[in-house]
Amino acid sequence: MDVFQAIVLAVIQGLTEFLPISSSAHLILPSQLFGWPDQGLAFDVGVHVGTLVAVMFYFRHDLARLLVAWCRSLAGTRSADSALSWYLLVATVPAVLAGFFLSGMIEHLARSILVIAGTTLIFGALLGWADRRRSEMRELVHLGPRDALWIGLAQAMALIPGTSRSGITMTAGLMLGFNRDAAARFSFLLSIPVIVGAGVFKGLDLLQSGTAANWELVGLGAVLAALSAWACIWLFLSWLNRIGMLPFVIYRLLLGVALLGVYFAG
């Protein structure tokens, strides 16, 4: 990669990691349209670290409160925050199991433009349907173990490229009757253990491969991914109740059609 490609890919990763529009669908486009080389494992690890730093910094006060509450729960002191911390762990389990048993098969069978186009369209339409039909307006304090499990099962489906981890978890939250802000906040908090896990596995692969890397580009990518991801989270949560999910649904449908065009043109 050159510097321009690194800048574009890092910003794409930072923005699409948390918006409900699928990062895999966007990261495949530059290589398909412009013939850009694969970004490489080291760069992939770097931008994941960047997005992790962004979401942890944004929710730093929430994370500190949840960690303290979780530790107190081990001593028998229960609270709404301790319950939420346990529900985040419950919701993480399905993705961990699916990643352990199915990631290799999915990577082999599902990483194609046609699959990504189909999932972009299908799950984009599902997000729009869930946002339109929501009737209840539950807050995050109303989250229960069954809700956490359903959202966790939805997150496991994000192993299929084009699904969008944030998109499918927000869709599940909306379908369970949570308001937009609650669905988005739980989705963002739930991303932290998943990004940590993905970063650890990719980091181990990088160490085992012994592949050389341009660490200046990796560092640049990490910083840009962090800044763009933080701005994305802040803007999304600030505007969500005003704009709703419709702009993202429309964008996904247009993107899915564009991907189909690339596939059939190729």
Coordinates of C-alpha atoms in Angstrom, one line a residue:
M1 CA 0.0 0.0 0.0
D2 CA 1.0 3.6 -0.4
V3 CA 0.1 6.4 2.0
F4 CA -3.1 7.4 0.2
Q5 CA -4.4 3.9 0.2
A6 CA -3.6 3.5 3.9
I7 CA -5.4 6.7 4.7
V8 CA -8.6 5.7 2.8
L9 CA -8.7 2.2 4.2
A10 CA -8.1 3.3 7.8
V11 CA -10.9 5.9 7.6
I12 CA -13.2 3.3 6.0
Q13 CA -12.5 0.9 8.8
G14 CA -13.0 3.5 11.5
L15 CA -16.3 4.7 10.1
T16 CA -17.8 1.3 9.0
E17 CA -16.9 -0.6 12.2
F18 CA -19.7 1.1 14.1
L19 CA -22.1 2.3 11.5
P20 CA -24.7 -0.3 10.5
I21 CA -23.4 -0.5 6.9
S22 CA -20.9 -3.4 6.9
S23 CA -17.2 -2.9 7.0
S24 CA -16.5 -5.9 4.9
A25 CA -18.7 -4.6 2.1
H26 CA -16.7 -1.4 2.0
L27 CA -13.2 -2.8 2.4
I28 CA -13.7 -5.1 -0.6
L29 CA -14.7 -2.2 -2.9
P30 CA -11.3 -0.5 -3.3
S31 CA -9.5 -3.7 -4.3
Q32 CA -12.3 -4.6 -6.7
L33 CA -12.8 -1.2 -8.3
F34 CA -9.2 0.1 -8.2
G35 CA -7.1 -3.1 -8.0
W36 CA -5.6 -2.1 -4.7
P37 CA -3.4 -4.7 -2.9
D38 CA -4.6 -6.5 0.2
Q39 CA -4.0 -4.3 3.2
G40 CA -2.0 -7.0 5.0
L41 CA -2.3 -8.6 8.4
A42 CA -0.3 -6.0 10.3
F43 CA -2.4 -3.1 9.0
D44 CA -5.5 -5.1 9.8
V45 CA -4.3 -5.5 13.4
G46 CA -3.4 -1.8 13.6
V47 CA -6.8 -0.4 12.5
H48 CA -8.6 -2.9 14.8
V49 CA -6.5 -1.5 17.7
G50 CA -7.4 2.0 16.6
T51 CA -11.2 1.3 16.6
L52 CA -10.8 -0.4 20.0
V53 CA -9.1 2.6 21.5
A54 CA -11.8 4.8 20.1
V55 CA -14.8 2.9 21.5
M56 CA -13.1 2.4 24.9
F57 CA -12.2 6.1 25.2
Y58 CA -15.8 7.1 24.3
F59 CA -17.3 4.8 26.8
R60 CA -14.5 5.1 29.4
H61 CA -16.8 6.3 32.2
D62 CA -19.3 3.6 31.5
L63 CA -16.6 0.9 31.3
A64 CA -15.1 2.0 34.6
R65 CA -18.5 1.9 36.3
L66 CA -19.4 -1.5 34.8
L67 CA -16.0 -2.9 35.8
V68 CA -16.4 -1.8 39.4
A69 CA -20.0 -3.1 39.5
W70 CA -19.0 -6.4 38.1
C71 CA -16.2 -6.8 40.7
R72 CA -18.7 -5.9 43.4
S73 CA -21.2 -8.5 42.0
L74 CA -18.6 -11.2 42.7
A75 CA -18.8 -10.2 46.3
G76 CA -22.6 -10.4 46.3
T77 CA -23.5 -6.8 45.7
R78 CA -26.0 -6.5 42.8
S79 CA -27.0 -3.4 40.8
A80 CA -28.2 -2.4 37.4
D81 CA -24.6 -1.9 36.3
S82 CA -23.5 -5.3 37.5
A83 CA -26.4 -6.9 35.6
L84 CA -25.5 -5.1 32.4
S85 CA -21.8 -6.2 32.8
W86 CA -22.9 -9.8 33.1
Y87 CA -25.3 -9.4 30.1
L88 CA -22.5 -8.1 28.0
L89 CA -20.5 -11.3 28.8
V90 CA -23.6 -13.5 28.0
A91 CA -24.1 -11.8 24.7
T92 CA -20.4 -12.3 23.8
V93 CA -20.5 -16.1 24.2
P94 CA -22.3 -17.0 20.9
A95 CA -19.9 -14.9 18.8
V96 CA -16.9 -16.6 20.6
L97 CA -18.3 -20.1 19.9
A98 CA -19.3 -19.3 16.3
G99 CA -15.9 -17.8 15.7
F100 CA -14.1 -20.8 17.1
F101 CA -16.1 -23.4 15.2
L102 CA -17.2 -21.7 12.1
S103 CA -14.9 -18.8 11.1
G104 CA -12.7 -21.0 8.9
M105 CA -15.6 -22.4 7.0
I106 CA -17.3 -19.0 6.6
E107 CA -14.0 -17.4 5.5
H108 CA -13.6 -20.0 2.8
L109 CA -17.2 -20.2 1.5
A110 CA -18.8 -16.8 2.1
R111 CA -16.1 -14.2 1.3
S112 CA -17.3 -13.3 -2.2
I113 CA -18.8 -10.1 -3.7
L114 CA -22.1 -12.0 -4.4
V115 CA -22.5 -13.1 -0.8
I116 CA -21.6 -9.7 0.6
A117 CA -24.0 -8.0 -1.8
G118 CA -26.8 -10.3 -0.8
T119 CA -26.2 -9.9 3.0
T120 CA -25.8 -6.1 2.6
L121 CA -29.3 -6.0 0.9
I122 CA -31.1 -8.5 3.1
F123 CA -29.9 -7.3 6.5
G124 CA -30.2 -3.7 5.4
A125 CA -33.9 -4.3 4.6
L126 CA -34.3 -6.1 7.9
L127 CA -32.8 -3.1 9.8
G128 CA -35.3 -0.8 8.1
W129 CA -38.2 -3.1 8.9
A130 CA -37.1 -3.4 12.6
D131 CA -36.8 0.4 12.9
R132 CA -40.3 1.0 11.4
R133 CA -42.1 -1.6 13.4
R134 CA -40.6 -0.9 16.8
S135 CA -43.5 -0.3 19.3
E136 CA -42.0 -0.5 22.7
M137 CA -39.4 2.0 23.9
R138 CA -37.4 0.0 26.4
E139 CA -34.3 1.5 28.0
L140 CA -31.0 -0.2 28.6
V141 CA -31.9 -0.8 32.3
H142 CA -34.8 -3.0 31.1
L143 CA -32.3 -5.5 29.4
G144 CA -32.6 -9.0 30.6
P145 CA -30.7 -12.3 30.1
R146 CA -33.0 -13.4 27.3
D147 CA -32.5 -10.1 25.5
A148 CA -28.7 -10.4 25.9
L149 CA -28.7 -13.9 24.5
W150 CA -30.8 -13.0 21.5
I151 CA -28.6 -10.0 20.7
G152 CA -25.6 -12.3 21.1
L153 CA -26.9 -14.8 18.7
A154 CA -27.6 -12.0 16.2
Q155 CA -24.0 -10.9 16.7
A156 CA -22.7 -14.3 15.8
M157 CA -24.3 -14.0 12.4
A158 CA -22.0 -11.1 11.7
L159 CA -19.3 -13.6 10.9
I160 CA -21.0 -13.7 7.5
P161 CA -19.4 -10.9 5.5
G162 CA -21.7 -8.0 4.6
T163 CA -24.0 -8.6 7.6
S164 CA -22.5 -5.8 9.7
R165 CA -21.9 -6.6 13.4
S166 CA -23.3 -3.2 14.6
G167 CA -26.2 -3.4 12.1
I168 CA -27.4 -6.9 13.1
T169 CA -27.1 -6.2 16.9
M170 CA -29.0 -2.9 16.6
T171 CA -31.6 -4.7 14.5
A172 CA -32.0 -7.4 17.2
G173 CA -32.2 -4.7 19.9
L174 CA -34.9 -2.8 18.0
M175 CA -36.9 -6.0 17.4
L176 CA -36.8 -6.7 21.1
G177 CA -38.5 -3.3 21.7
F178 CA -35.5 -1.2 22.8
N179 CA -35.3 2.4 21.7
R180 CA -32.6 3.4 19.2
D181 CA -30.2 4.9 21.7
A182 CA -30.4 1.8 23.9
A183 CA -29.9 -0.6 21.0
A184 CA -27.0 1.4 19.7
R185 CA -25.2 1.8 23.1
F186 CA -25.5 -1.9 23.9
S187 CA -24.2 -2.7 20.4
F188 CA -21.2 -0.4 20.9
L189 CA -20.4 -1.8 24.3
L190 CA -20.7 -5.3 23.0
S191 CA -18.2 -4.5 20.2
I192 CA -15.4 -4.2 22.8
P193 CA -14.8 -7.8 23.7
V194 CA -15.3 -8.8 20.1
I195 CA -12.7 -6.4 18.8
V196 CA -10.3 -7.4 21.6
G197 CA -10.8 -11.1 20.6
A198 CA -10.3 -10.4 16.9
G199 CA -7.2 -8.3 17.6
V200 CA -5.7 -11.0 19.7
F201 CA -6.2 -13.7 17.1
K202 CA -5.0 -11.6 14.3
G203 CA -2.0 -10.5 16.4
L204 CA -1.1 -14.1 17.1
D205 CA -1.4 -14.9 13.4
L206 CA 0.9 -11.9 12.7
L207 CA 3.5 -13.1 15.2
Q208 CA 3.4 -16.7 13.8
S209 CA 3.7 -15.6 10.2
G210 CA 6.7 -13.4 10.8
T211 CA 5.6 -11.1 8.0
A212 CA 7.5 -7.9 7.5
A213 CA 5.4 -4.7 7.8
N214 CA 5.6 -1.0 7.2
W215 CA 5.1 0.0 10.7
E216 CA 4.8 3.7 9.8
L217 CA 1.8 3.0 7.7
V218 CA 0.4 0.7 10.4
G219 CA 0.7 3.4 13.0
L220 CA -0.9 6.0 10.7
G221 CA -3.7 3.6 10.0
A222 CA -4.3 3.0 13.7
V223 CA -4.4 6.7 14.5
L224 CA -6.7 7.5 11.6
A225 CA -9.0 4.6 12.4
A226 CA -9.2 5.7 16.1
L227 CA -10.1 9.3 15.2
S228 CA -12.6 8.4 12.5
A229 CA -14.2 5.8 14.7
W230 CA -14.5 8.1 17.7
A231 CA -16.1 10.8 15.5
C232 CA -18.4 8.2 14.0
I233 CA -19.7 7.0 17.4
W234 CA -20.2 10.6 18.7
L235 CA -22.1 11.8 15.6
F236 CA -24.1 8.6 15.3
L237 CA -25.4 8.7 18.9
S238 CA -26.0 12.5 18.7
W239 CA -28.0 12.3 15.5
L240 CA -29.7 8.8 15.8
N241 CA -33.0 9.9 17.3
R242 CA -33.3 12.7 14.8
I243 CA -32.4 10.8 11.6
G244 CA -33.3 7.2 12.5
M245 CA -32.0 4.2 10.6
L246 CA -33.5 5.1 7.2
P247 CA -30.5 6.9 5.7
F248 CA -28.3 3.8 6.5
V249 CA -30.9 1.4 5.1
I250 CA -31.1 3.4 1.9
Y251 CA -27.3 3.5 1.7
R252 CA -27.1 -0.3 2.2
L253 CA -29.6 -1.0 -0.5
L254 CA -27.7 1.2 -2.9
L255 CA -24.4 -0.3 -1.9
G256 CA -25.8 -3.8 -2.3
V257 CA -27.0 -3.0 -5.8
A258 CA -23.6 -1.5 -6.7
L259 CA -21.8 -4.6 -5.5
L260 CA -24.1 -6.7 -7.6
G261 CA -23.2 -4.5 -10.5
V262 CA -19.5 -5.0 -9.8
Y263 CA -20.1 -8.8 -9.6
F264 CA -22.0 -9.2 -12.8
A265 CA -19.7 -6.7 -14.7
G266 CA -16.7 -8.7 -13.7

